Amino acid sequence: MMEGYWSLILYGIGGILATSVGLLVAFQEKLIYVPVVPGLTKSYPITPARLRLLYEDVWLRSSDGVKLHAWFIKLAPDSRGPTIVFFQENAGNIAHRLEMVRIMLQRLQCNVFMLSYRGYGASDGFPSQEGIINDSQAALDHLIQRTDIDKSRLVVFGRSLGGAVGAVLCKNNPDKIGALILENTFTSILDMAGVLLPFLRYFIGGSSSKGPKVLNRFVRSPWSTIDVVGQIKQPILFLSGLRDEMVPPTHMQMLYAKAAAHNRSCQFVDFPNGMHMDTWISGGDHYWRTIQSFLEENRGVFNLDFNALIIIY
């Protein structure tokens, strides 16, 4: 009887693992990347023109030839303030962030470049970690070629998945980007798998997780931000909503600890009522003043030498 009982348990565990591997292999991109929110369409519901914003449709080619769309929104035709490269969360498209960006322009007196990742909005292709990293580089290369902005004042702002994207871009371009802002970003997709699917926590996870983590090898988009932030040289501002219902706030604390151990120019600010998507709303005036102060305090680091840069395509 006991042998049969243990056999059933082992078969059950094996079945869970087999099913989990199958789901990871077949559907992981659909779980990580959500270009179309249920009930909405892939197309943009509005454009910046609806909010009376001065903007330009930008079409790019990623390094692997995928056609990308972006909006470059300017505060004014002759604006020479900071240019913020905004990387969005994993669900929906850039149009869903326009109200936040409208306020960002007013409060920070900046320009904003909004990229549609491949497979999102009007961009072609299908999302993947390697592809989106290439897309972000194409966006930066485009900005560096422009003559109507102050290229020594480029700042990357990423929320959630966008923080993982922005962190990689900053690590790869320490001489082109002046600062990084991370909001409600995860340590890694491996760690998030254990949060969203607790029964897998023993079989999948990041460097701080316990267990054999045998499913890690099947994850194609690990987005291990915890391993990237420790290599970033630019100033970093961490914005954490303590009521984040998607990414545990401990993830942001771990990211800050890892970065601050190697980078003295790190700041961590939390917002007691901030949830995953509304920290910029619930944080109110304090939220915007925090970012404004960070940009002003680090203005001196935006003196990058672009005369020495050579862009190769």
Tab-separated table of C-alpha atoms in Angstrom:
chain	number	residue	atom	x	y	z
A	1	MET	CA	0.000	0.000	0.000
A	2	MET	CA	2.727	2.492	0.946
A	3	GLU	CA	4.681	1.771	-2.233
A	4	GLY	CA	1.603	2.432	-4.304
A	5	TYR	CA	0.936	5.651	-2.389
A	6	TRP	CA	4.447	6.990	-3.025
A	7	SER	CA	4.254	5.932	-6.646
A	8	LEU	CA	1.128	8.038	-7.058
A	9	ILE	CA	2.893	11.027	-5.490
A	10	LEU	CA	5.899	10.643	-7.781
A	11	TYR	CA	3.670	10.275	-10.831
A	12	GLY	CA	1.769	13.374	-9.719
A	13	ILE	CA	4.936	15.434	-9.371
A	14	GLY	CA	6.138	14.156	-12.716
A	15	GLY	CA	2.845	15.106	-14.292
A	16	ILE	CA	3.013	18.622	-12.860
A	17	LEU	CA	6.556	19.061	-14.151
A	18	ALA	CA	5.690	17.711	-17.586
A	19	THR	CA	2.652	19.952	-17.855
A	20	SER	CA	4.624	22.966	-16.613
A	21	VAL	CA	7.397	22.358	-19.148
A	22	GLY	CA	4.817	22.090	-21.903
A	23	LEU	CA	3.161	25.355	-20.913
A	24	LEU	CA	6.497	27.149	-20.615
A	25	VAL	CA	7.704	25.978	-24.007
A	26	ALA	CA	4.453	26.621	-25.867
A	27	PHE	CA	2.893	29.691	-24.284
A	28	GLN	CA	5.500	31.654	-22.342
A	29	GLU	CA	5.634	34.618	-24.757
A	30	LYS	CA	1.845	34.905	-24.552
A	31	LEU	CA	2.080	34.939	-20.759
A	32	ILE	CA	4.888	37.523	-20.605
A	33	TYR	CA	3.908	39.822	-23.467
A	34	VAL	CA	0.296	41.029	-23.818
A	35	PRO	CA	0.096	43.448	-26.761
A	36	VAL	CA	-3.679	43.154	-26.816
A	37	VAL	CA	-5.590	43.519	-23.550
A	38	PRO	CA	-8.771	41.385	-23.503
A	39	GLY	CA	-11.692	43.488	-24.650
A	40	LEU	CA	-9.483	46.020	-26.458
A	41	THR	CA	-7.909	46.130	-29.918
A	42	LYS	CA	-4.252	46.095	-30.944
A	43	SER	CA	-4.612	49.485	-32.628
A	44	TYR	CA	-4.166	52.771	-30.786
A	45	PRO	CA	-7.444	54.042	-29.297
A	46	ILE	CA	-6.128	57.615	-29.442
A	47	THR	CA	-3.054	59.494	-30.670
A	48	PRO	CA	-1.174	62.366	-29.001
A	49	ALA	CA	-3.163	64.741	-31.208
A	50	ARG	CA	-6.276	63.943	-29.138
A	51	LEU	CA	-4.491	65.443	-26.130
A	52	ARG	CA	-3.215	68.375	-28.221
A	53	LEU	CA	0.376	67.244	-27.920
A	54	LEU	CA	3.070	68.192	-30.424
A	55	TYR	CA	4.278	64.898	-31.837
A	56	GLU	CA	5.897	63.050	-34.707
A	57	ASP	CA	5.248	59.540	-35.985
A	58	VAL	CA	8.618	57.799	-36.114
A	59	TRP	CA	9.260	54.622	-38.101
A	60	LEU	CA	12.366	52.599	-37.335
A	61	ARG	CA	14.060	49.376	-38.391
A	62	SER	CA	15.406	47.121	-35.678
A	63	SER	CA	18.758	45.452	-36.328
A	64	ASP	CA	17.001	42.315	-37.595
A	65	GLY	CA	14.838	44.295	-40.014
A	66	VAL	CA	11.580	44.459	-38.032
A	67	LYS	CA	9.620	47.658	-38.706
A	68	LEU	CA	8.847	49.616	-35.534
A	69	HIS	CA	6.601	52.536	-34.695
A	70	ALA	CA	7.138	55.233	-32.095
A	71	TRP	CA	5.853	58.626	-31.061
A	72	PHE	CA	8.261	61.447	-30.359
A	73	ILE	CA	6.363	64.003	-28.291
A	74	LYS	CA	7.946	67.422	-27.802
A	75	LEU	CA	7.184	69.987	-25.151
A	76	ALA	CA	7.699	72.740	-27.744
A	77	PRO	CA	9.274	72.945	-31.224
A	78	ASP	CA	12.501	74.380	-29.817
A	79	SER	CA	12.557	72.480	-26.516
A	80	ARG	CA	16.074	71.718	-25.278
A	81	GLY	CA	15.100	70.125	-21.983
A	82	PRO	CA	15.663	66.464	-21.097
A	83	THR	CA	14.394	63.803	-23.476
A	84	ILE	CA	12.871	60.838	-21.654
A	85	VAL	CA	12.799	57.481	-23.424
A	86	PHE	CA	9.708	55.798	-21.970
A	87	PHE	CA	9.411	52.008	-21.961
A	88	GLN	CA	5.944	50.726	-21.066
A	89	GLU	CA	4.630	47.754	-19.116
A	90	ASN	CA	3.891	44.401	-20.765
A	91	ALA	CA	0.154	44.882	-21.458
A	92	GLY	CA	-1.550	47.171	-23.950
A	93	ASN	CA	0.151	49.780	-26.113
A	94	ILE	CA	1.715	53.217	-25.850
A	95	ALA	CA	-1.611	54.988	-26.361
A	96	HIS	CA	-2.753	53.703	-22.962
A	97	ARG	CA	0.081	55.700	-21.345
A	98	LEU	CA	-0.611	59.034	-23.040
A	99	GLU	CA	-2.391	60.692	-20.126
A	100	MET	CA	0.558	59.959	-17.846
A	101	VAL	CA	2.990	61.207	-20.509
A	102	ARG	CA	0.977	64.406	-20.974
A	103	ILE	CA	1.471	65.219	-17.305
A	104	MET	CA	5.112	64.149	-17.505
A	105	LEU	CA	5.776	66.764	-20.189
A	106	GLN	CA	4.160	69.496	-18.130
A	107	ARG	CA	5.732	68.626	-14.782
A	108	LEU	CA	9.240	67.773	-15.984
A	109	GLN	CA	9.427	70.188	-18.938
A	110	CYS	CA	10.786	67.412	-21.105
A	111	ASN	CA	10.344	65.644	-24.426
A	112	VAL	CA	9.183	62.009	-24.427
A	113	PHE	CA	9.997	59.233	-26.883
A	114	MET	CA	7.489	56.346	-26.717
A	115	LEU	CA	8.459	53.109	-28.471
A	116	SER	CA	6.036	50.382	-29.492
A	117	TYR	CA	7.862	47.109	-28.924
A	118	ARG	CA	7.720	44.630	-31.796
A	119	GLY	CA	4.270	43.082	-31.933
A	120	TYR	CA	2.777	46.026	-30.045
A	121	GLY	CA	0.657	48.832	-31.481
A	122	ALA	CA	1.651	49.593	-35.086
A	123	SER	CA	4.989	47.748	-34.893
A	124	ASP	CA	5.532	44.546	-36.858
A	125	GLY	CA	6.898	41.250	-35.577
A	126	PHE	CA	6.430	39.187	-32.444
A	127	PRO	CA	7.801	40.098	-29.001
A	128	SER	CA	10.813	38.337	-27.481
A	129	GLN	CA	13.547	39.400	-25.100
A	130	GLU	CA	16.264	39.526	-27.744
A	131	GLY	CA	13.978	41.326	-30.171
A	132	ILE	CA	12.826	43.980	-27.703
A	133	ILE	CA	16.416	44.641	-26.631
A	134	ASN	CA	17.222	45.268	-30.308
A	135	ASP	CA	14.166	47.525	-30.586
A	136	SER	CA	15.238	49.670	-27.639
A	137	GLN	CA	18.689	50.084	-29.174
A	138	ALA	CA	17.121	51.204	-32.459
A	139	ALA	CA	15.154	53.844	-30.552
A	140	LEU	CA	18.281	55.156	-28.844
A	141	ASP	CA	20.274	55.183	-32.076
A	142	HIS	CA	17.514	57.217	-33.697
A	143	LEU	CA	17.557	59.798	-30.910
A	144	ILE	CA	21.324	60.153	-31.043
A	145	GLN	CA	21.071	61.085	-34.714
A	146	ARG	CA	18.515	63.834	-34.149
A	147	THR	CA	19.594	67.461	-34.276
A	148	ASP	CA	16.541	68.977	-32.544
A	149	ILE	CA	17.223	67.704	-29.000
A	150	ASP	CA	19.933	68.004	-26.388
A	151	LYS	CA	21.503	64.548	-26.718
A	152	SER	CA	23.514	65.046	-23.543
A	153	ARG	CA	20.255	64.922	-21.546
A	154	LEU	CA	18.822	61.531	-22.448
A	155	VAL	CA	17.023	59.733	-19.606
A	156	VAL	CA	15.475	56.252	-19.692
A	157	PHE	CA	12.234	55.648	-17.762
A	158	GLY	CA	10.892	52.104	-17.493
A	159	ARG	CA	7.898	50.740	-15.603
A	160	SER	CA	7.518	47.014	-14.849
A	161	LEU	CA	8.712	45.166	-17.991
A	162	GLY	CA	9.854	48.534	-19.310
A	163	GLY	CA	12.258	48.770	-16.394
A	164	ALA	CA	13.886	45.511	-17.444
A	165	VAL	CA	14.176	46.844	-21.010
A	166	GLY	CA	15.585	50.181	-19.865
A	167	ALA	CA	18.110	48.591	-17.528
A	168	VAL	CA	19.634	46.538	-20.344
A	169	LEU	CA	19.753	49.586	-22.630
A	170	CYS	CA	21.534	51.654	-19.968
A	171	LYS	CA	24.042	48.888	-19.246
A	172	ASN	CA	24.840	48.571	-22.942
A	173	ASN	CA	25.133	52.334	-23.510
A	174	PRO	CA	26.871	53.942	-20.518
A	175	ASP	CA	28.254	56.747	-22.692
A	176	LYS	CA	24.950	57.687	-24.332
A	177	ILE	CA	22.350	57.709	-21.542
A	178	GLY	CA	22.539	60.091	-18.587
A	179	ALA	CA	20.256	58.435	-16.033
A	180	LEU	CA	17.740	55.643	-15.428
A	181	ILE	CA	14.367	55.664	-13.637
A	182	LEU	CA	12.841	52.322	-12.639
A	183	GLU	CA	9.276	51.994	-11.387
A	184	ASN	CA	7.679	48.816	-9.984
A	185	THR	CA	10.105	46.551	-11.823
A	186	PHE	CA	10.693	42.868	-11.094
A	187	THR	CA	13.999	41.206	-10.249
A	188	SER	CA	13.461	38.637	-13.017
A	189	ILE	CA	10.748	36.790	-14.895
A	190	LEU	CA	12.050	33.645	-13.191
A	191	ASP	CA	11.156	35.117	-9.805
A	192	MET	CA	7.813	36.382	-11.097
A	193	ALA	CA	6.891	32.879	-12.268
A	194	GLY	CA	7.109	31.755	-8.647
A	195	VAL	CA	4.929	34.688	-7.573
A	196	LEU	CA	2.209	34.117	-10.162
A	197	LEU	CA	2.383	30.320	-10.020
A	198	PRO	CA	3.361	29.470	-6.417
A	199	PHE	CA	3.296	25.710	-7.023
A	200	LEU	CA	6.251	26.191	-9.418
A	201	ARG	CA	8.365	28.151	-6.937
A	202	TYR	CA	10.518	25.144	-6.089
A	203	PHE	CA	11.217	24.380	-9.761
A	204	ILE	CA	11.770	27.860	-11.192
A	205	GLY	CA	13.332	31.028	-9.824
A	206	GLY	CA	16.175	33.526	-9.813
A	207	SER	CA	19.502	33.504	-8.016
A	208	SER	CA	17.895	34.017	-4.588
A	209	SER	CA	15.437	31.148	-4.986
A	210	LYS	CA	15.896	27.750	-3.379
A	211	GLY	CA	15.320	24.412	-5.013
A	212	PRO	CA	16.658	22.689	-8.138
A	213	LYS	CA	15.082	25.272	-10.525
A	214	VAL	CA	14.992	22.677	-13.282
A	215	LEU	CA	12.505	24.721	-15.348
A	216	ASN	CA	14.789	27.767	-15.685
A	217	ARG	CA	16.419	26.412	-18.820
A	218	PHE	CA	13.096	26.480	-20.652
A	219	VAL	CA	12.489	30.217	-20.109
A	220	ARG	CA	13.298	32.180	-23.270
A	221	SER	CA	12.700	35.647	-21.780
A	222	PRO	CA	14.223	35.581	-18.266
A	223	TRP	CA	14.694	39.384	-18.082
A	224	SER	CA	17.068	39.093	-15.118
A	225	THR	CA	17.105	42.742	-14.082
A	226	ILE	CA	18.770	41.840	-10.769
A	227	ASP	CA	21.873	40.780	-12.708
A	228	VAL	CA	21.832	43.911	-14.867
A	229	VAL	CA	21.383	46.742	-12.326
A	230	GLY	CA	24.663	45.952	-10.605
A	231	GLN	CA	26.471	46.770	-13.856
A	232	ILE	CA	24.823	50.144	-14.511
A	233	LYS	CA	27.069	53.165	-14.026
A	234	GLN	CA	24.492	55.932	-14.490
A	235	PRO	CA	22.448	57.420	-11.613
A	236	ILE	CA	19.328	55.358	-10.911
A	237	LEU	CA	16.062	56.431	-9.280
A	238	PHE	CA	13.881	53.613	-7.900
A	239	LEU	CA	10.162	54.408	-7.560
A	240	SER	CA	8.275	51.755	-5.589
A	241	GLY	CA	4.547	51.493	-4.939
A	242	LEU	CA	4.135	49.667	-1.632
A	243	ARG	CA	0.663	48.378	-2.572
A	244	ASP	CA	1.850	46.891	-5.857
A	245	GLU	CA	-0.498	43.971	-6.463
A	246	MET	CA	1.526	42.514	-9.372
A	247	VAL	CA	5.219	42.781	-8.475
A	248	PRO	CA	6.046	42.353	-4.768
A	249	PRO	CA	7.669	45.588	-3.493
A	250	THR	CA	10.530	43.440	-2.181
A	251	HIS	CA	11.667	43.101	-5.806
A	252	MET	CA	12.357	46.829	-6.011
A	253	GLN	CA	14.155	46.738	-2.673
A	254	MET	CA	16.368	43.918	-3.915
A	255	LEU	CA	17.121	45.783	-7.140
A	256	TYR	CA	18.089	48.890	-5.200
A	257	ALA	CA	20.341	46.928	-2.828
A	258	LYS	CA	22.114	45.257	-5.752
A	259	ALA	CA	22.614	48.532	-7.620
A	260	ALA	CA	23.635	50.601	-4.583
A	261	ALA	CA	26.378	48.110	-3.728
A	262	HIS	CA	28.151	49.125	-6.947
A	263	ASN	CA	26.758	52.581	-7.690
A	264	ARG	CA	26.746	55.501	-5.254
A	265	SER	CA	24.289	57.485	-7.364
A	266	CYS	CA	21.173	55.498	-6.476
A	267	GLN	CA	18.016	56.774	-4.802
A	268	PHE	CA	15.043	54.765	-3.507
A	269	VAL	CA	11.666	56.401	-2.893
A	270	ASP	CA	8.515	54.508	-1.955
A	271	PHE	CA	4.883	55.541	-2.161
A	272	PRO	CA	2.638	53.959	0.522
A	273	ASN	CA	-0.530	53.923	-1.612
A	274	GLY	CA	1.077	53.140	-4.947
A	275	MET	CA	-0.236	50.142	-6.874
A	276	HIS	CA	1.388	48.601	-9.943
A	277	MET	CA	-0.112	50.943	-12.528
A	278	ASP	CA	-1.216	53.978	-10.520
A	279	THR	CA	1.815	55.005	-8.471
A	280	TRP	CA	2.084	58.132	-10.626
A	281	ILE	CA	-1.514	58.990	-9.656
A	282	SER	CA	-1.541	58.041	-5.979
A	283	GLY	CA	1.902	59.584	-5.466
A	284	GLY	CA	0.539	62.968	-6.506
A	285	ASP	CA	2.787	65.991	-6.306
A	286	HIS	CA	5.402	64.055	-4.324
A	287	TYR	CA	5.843	61.632	-7.219
A	288	TRP	CA	6.627	64.332	-9.770
A	289	ARG	CA	8.763	66.401	-7.410
A	290	THR	CA	10.843	63.301	-6.684
A	291	ILE	CA	11.623	62.802	-10.361
A	292	GLN	CA	12.199	66.507	-10.931
A	293	SER	CA	14.680	66.673	-8.047
A	294	PHE	CA	16.494	63.581	-9.313
A	295	LEU	CA	16.917	65.117	-12.765
A	296	GLU	CA	18.106	68.426	-11.335
A	297	GLU	CA	20.547	66.792	-8.901
A	298	ASN	CA	22.101	64.727	-11.660
A	299	ARG	CA	22.101	67.337	-14.379
A	300	GLY	CA	25.881	67.485	-14.198
A	301	VAL	CA	26.224	63.872	-15.356
A	302	PHE	CA	24.440	64.656	-18.614
A	303	ASN	CA	27.585	66.143	-20.135
A	304	LEU	CA	28.253	63.230	-22.465
A	305	ASP	CA	30.720	63.526	-25.316
A	306	PHE	CA	28.731	62.670	-28.439
A	307	ASN	CA	31.431	63.977	-30.761
A	308	ALA	CA	33.327	60.756	-30.117
A	309	LEU	CA	30.407	58.421	-30.879
A	310	ILE	CA	30.171	56.436	-34.094
A	311	ILE	CA	26.880	54.713	-34.857
A	312	ILE	CA	27.191	51.563	-36.968
A	313	TYR	CA	24.208	49.924	-38.686
